[in-house]
XYZ file of C-alpha atoms in Angstrom:
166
model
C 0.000 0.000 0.000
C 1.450 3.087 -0.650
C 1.364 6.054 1.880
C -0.315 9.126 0.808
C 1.747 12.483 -0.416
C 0.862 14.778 2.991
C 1.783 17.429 1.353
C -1.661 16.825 -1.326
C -3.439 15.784 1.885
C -3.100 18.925 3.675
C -3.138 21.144 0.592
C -6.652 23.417 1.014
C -8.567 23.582 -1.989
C -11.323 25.296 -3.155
C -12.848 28.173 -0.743
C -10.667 27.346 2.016
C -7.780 27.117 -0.368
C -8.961 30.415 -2.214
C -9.520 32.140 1.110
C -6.233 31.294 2.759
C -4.272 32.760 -0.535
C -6.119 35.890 -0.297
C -4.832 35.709 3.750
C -1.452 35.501 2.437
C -1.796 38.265 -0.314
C -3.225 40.180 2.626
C -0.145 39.626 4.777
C 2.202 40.424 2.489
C 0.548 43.409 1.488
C 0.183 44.660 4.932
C 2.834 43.085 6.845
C 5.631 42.273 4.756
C 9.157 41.075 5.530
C 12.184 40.598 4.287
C 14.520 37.594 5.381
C 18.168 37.356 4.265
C 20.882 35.075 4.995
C 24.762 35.588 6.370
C 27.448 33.480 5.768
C 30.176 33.199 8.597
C 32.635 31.081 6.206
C 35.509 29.872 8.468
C 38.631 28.282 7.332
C 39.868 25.739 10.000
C 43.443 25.558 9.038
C 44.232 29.077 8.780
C 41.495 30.010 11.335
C 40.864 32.678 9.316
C 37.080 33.931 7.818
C 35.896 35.538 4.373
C 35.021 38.978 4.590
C 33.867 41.259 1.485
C 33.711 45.213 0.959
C 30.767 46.113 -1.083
C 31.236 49.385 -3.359
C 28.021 50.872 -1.945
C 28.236 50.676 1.763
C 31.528 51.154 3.968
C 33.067 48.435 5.900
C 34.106 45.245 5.984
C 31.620 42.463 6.216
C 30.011 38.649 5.872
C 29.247 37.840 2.405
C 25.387 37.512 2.040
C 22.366 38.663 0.920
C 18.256 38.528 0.412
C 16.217 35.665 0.255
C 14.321 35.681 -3.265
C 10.703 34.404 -3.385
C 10.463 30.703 -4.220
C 14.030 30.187 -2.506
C 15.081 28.067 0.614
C 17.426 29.807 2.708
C 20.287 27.488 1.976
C 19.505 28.475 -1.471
C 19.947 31.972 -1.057
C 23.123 31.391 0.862
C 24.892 28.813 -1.823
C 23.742 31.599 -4.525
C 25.146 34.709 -2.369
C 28.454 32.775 -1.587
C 29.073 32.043 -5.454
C 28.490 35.584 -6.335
C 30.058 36.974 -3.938
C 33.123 34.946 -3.067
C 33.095 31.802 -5.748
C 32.689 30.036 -2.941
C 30.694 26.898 -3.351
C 29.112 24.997 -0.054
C 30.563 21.197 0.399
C 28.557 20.395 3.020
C 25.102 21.505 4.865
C 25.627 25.114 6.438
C 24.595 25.484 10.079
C 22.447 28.132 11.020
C 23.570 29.928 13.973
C 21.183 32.178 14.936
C 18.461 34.733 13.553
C 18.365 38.534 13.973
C 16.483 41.400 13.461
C 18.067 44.182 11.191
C 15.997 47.192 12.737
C 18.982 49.374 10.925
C 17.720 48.321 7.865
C 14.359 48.262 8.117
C 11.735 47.961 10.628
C 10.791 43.840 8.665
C 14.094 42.488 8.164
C 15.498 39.511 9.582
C 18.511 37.770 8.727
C 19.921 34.214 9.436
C 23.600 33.475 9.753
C 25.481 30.224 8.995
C 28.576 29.052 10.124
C 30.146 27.850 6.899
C 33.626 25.459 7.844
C 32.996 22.916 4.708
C 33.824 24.964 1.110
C 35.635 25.353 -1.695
C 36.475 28.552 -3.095
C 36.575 27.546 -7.316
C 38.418 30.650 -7.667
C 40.005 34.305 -6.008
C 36.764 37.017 -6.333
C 37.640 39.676 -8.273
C 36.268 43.122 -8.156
C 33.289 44.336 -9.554
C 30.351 46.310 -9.930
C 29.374 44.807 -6.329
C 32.144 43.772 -5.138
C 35.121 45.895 -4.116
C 37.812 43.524 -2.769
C 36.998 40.047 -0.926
C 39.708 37.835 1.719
C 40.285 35.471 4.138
C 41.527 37.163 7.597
C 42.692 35.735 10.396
C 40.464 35.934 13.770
C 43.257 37.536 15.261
C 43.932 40.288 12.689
C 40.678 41.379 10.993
C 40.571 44.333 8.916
C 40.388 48.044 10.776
C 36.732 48.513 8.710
C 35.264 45.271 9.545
C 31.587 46.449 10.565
C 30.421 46.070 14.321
C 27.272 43.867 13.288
C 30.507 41.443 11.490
C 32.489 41.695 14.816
C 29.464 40.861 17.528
C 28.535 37.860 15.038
C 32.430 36.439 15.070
C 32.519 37.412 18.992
C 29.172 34.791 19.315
C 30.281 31.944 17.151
C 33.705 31.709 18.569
C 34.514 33.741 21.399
C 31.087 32.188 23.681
C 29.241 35.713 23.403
C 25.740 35.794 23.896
C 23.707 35.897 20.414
C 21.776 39.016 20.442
C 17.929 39.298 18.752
C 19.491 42.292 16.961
C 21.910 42.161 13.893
């Protein structure tokens, strides 16, 4: 006997279906969010991590970037990391913690991996997004690495306490 797909058997259809998509479009419409993902991508043997400098905000900081509609998380972080860094995830991420970015808007929440199992296919070179990319050791990070970059290093491996906010 086979088992039934739950997903079909707890799909609404009809009115209840119809009425819990117009819910949704409701929701979205008057509550949206936005969720993004952060990548802490840590290199064991050189116990070093990969920052990046964008060329539209200051600072030093964790490669990363919106989740797009349709897309898991993990998705969003495997797509950011290869734009960003041509780094490419060889093993499941681990997400950290969650935060909420009231700096950049009062719906925005972002979710930050610890990444220890890459490769990176090849150096990043500049771009239009992209200033300059590198792996830094824990112990001598760049003088512009942002604060939000330095309390999320100081939680994964110094034993600070995660806070709500990014």
């Amino acid at each position: 006997m086979t088992q039934p797909d739950l997903e079909q058997v707890f799909r609404q259809a009809g009115w209840p279906g119809f009425r819990a998509r117009l819910f949704h479009l409701y929701f979205v419409l008057r509550r949206p969010m936005t969720l993004g993902v952060r990548g802490l991508i840590h290199d064991r043997t050189s116990d070093s991590v990969f920052l990046i400098r964008h060329t539209y905000v200051p600072g030093w900081q964790l490669p990363g970037g919106g989740v797009e509609l349709g897309e898991t998380m993990i998705e969003a972080l495997a797509r950011e990391l290869s734009e960003e860094g041509n780094i490419a995830l060889t093993a499941p991420p681990v997400l950290k913690s969650m935060h909420f970015n009231r700096r950049a808007s009062r719906r925005d929440h972002v979710g930050l991996y610890l990444v220890e199992q890459f490769n990176q296919t090849a150096p990043k070179l500049p771009d239009r997004e992209i200033a300059a990319t590198g792996f830094f050791p824990l112990d001598r990070l760049p003088e512009a690495t942002t604060p939000a970059t330095l309390r999320r290093i100081a939680e994964i491996f110094d034993g600070a306490a995660a806070s709500p906010y990014w």
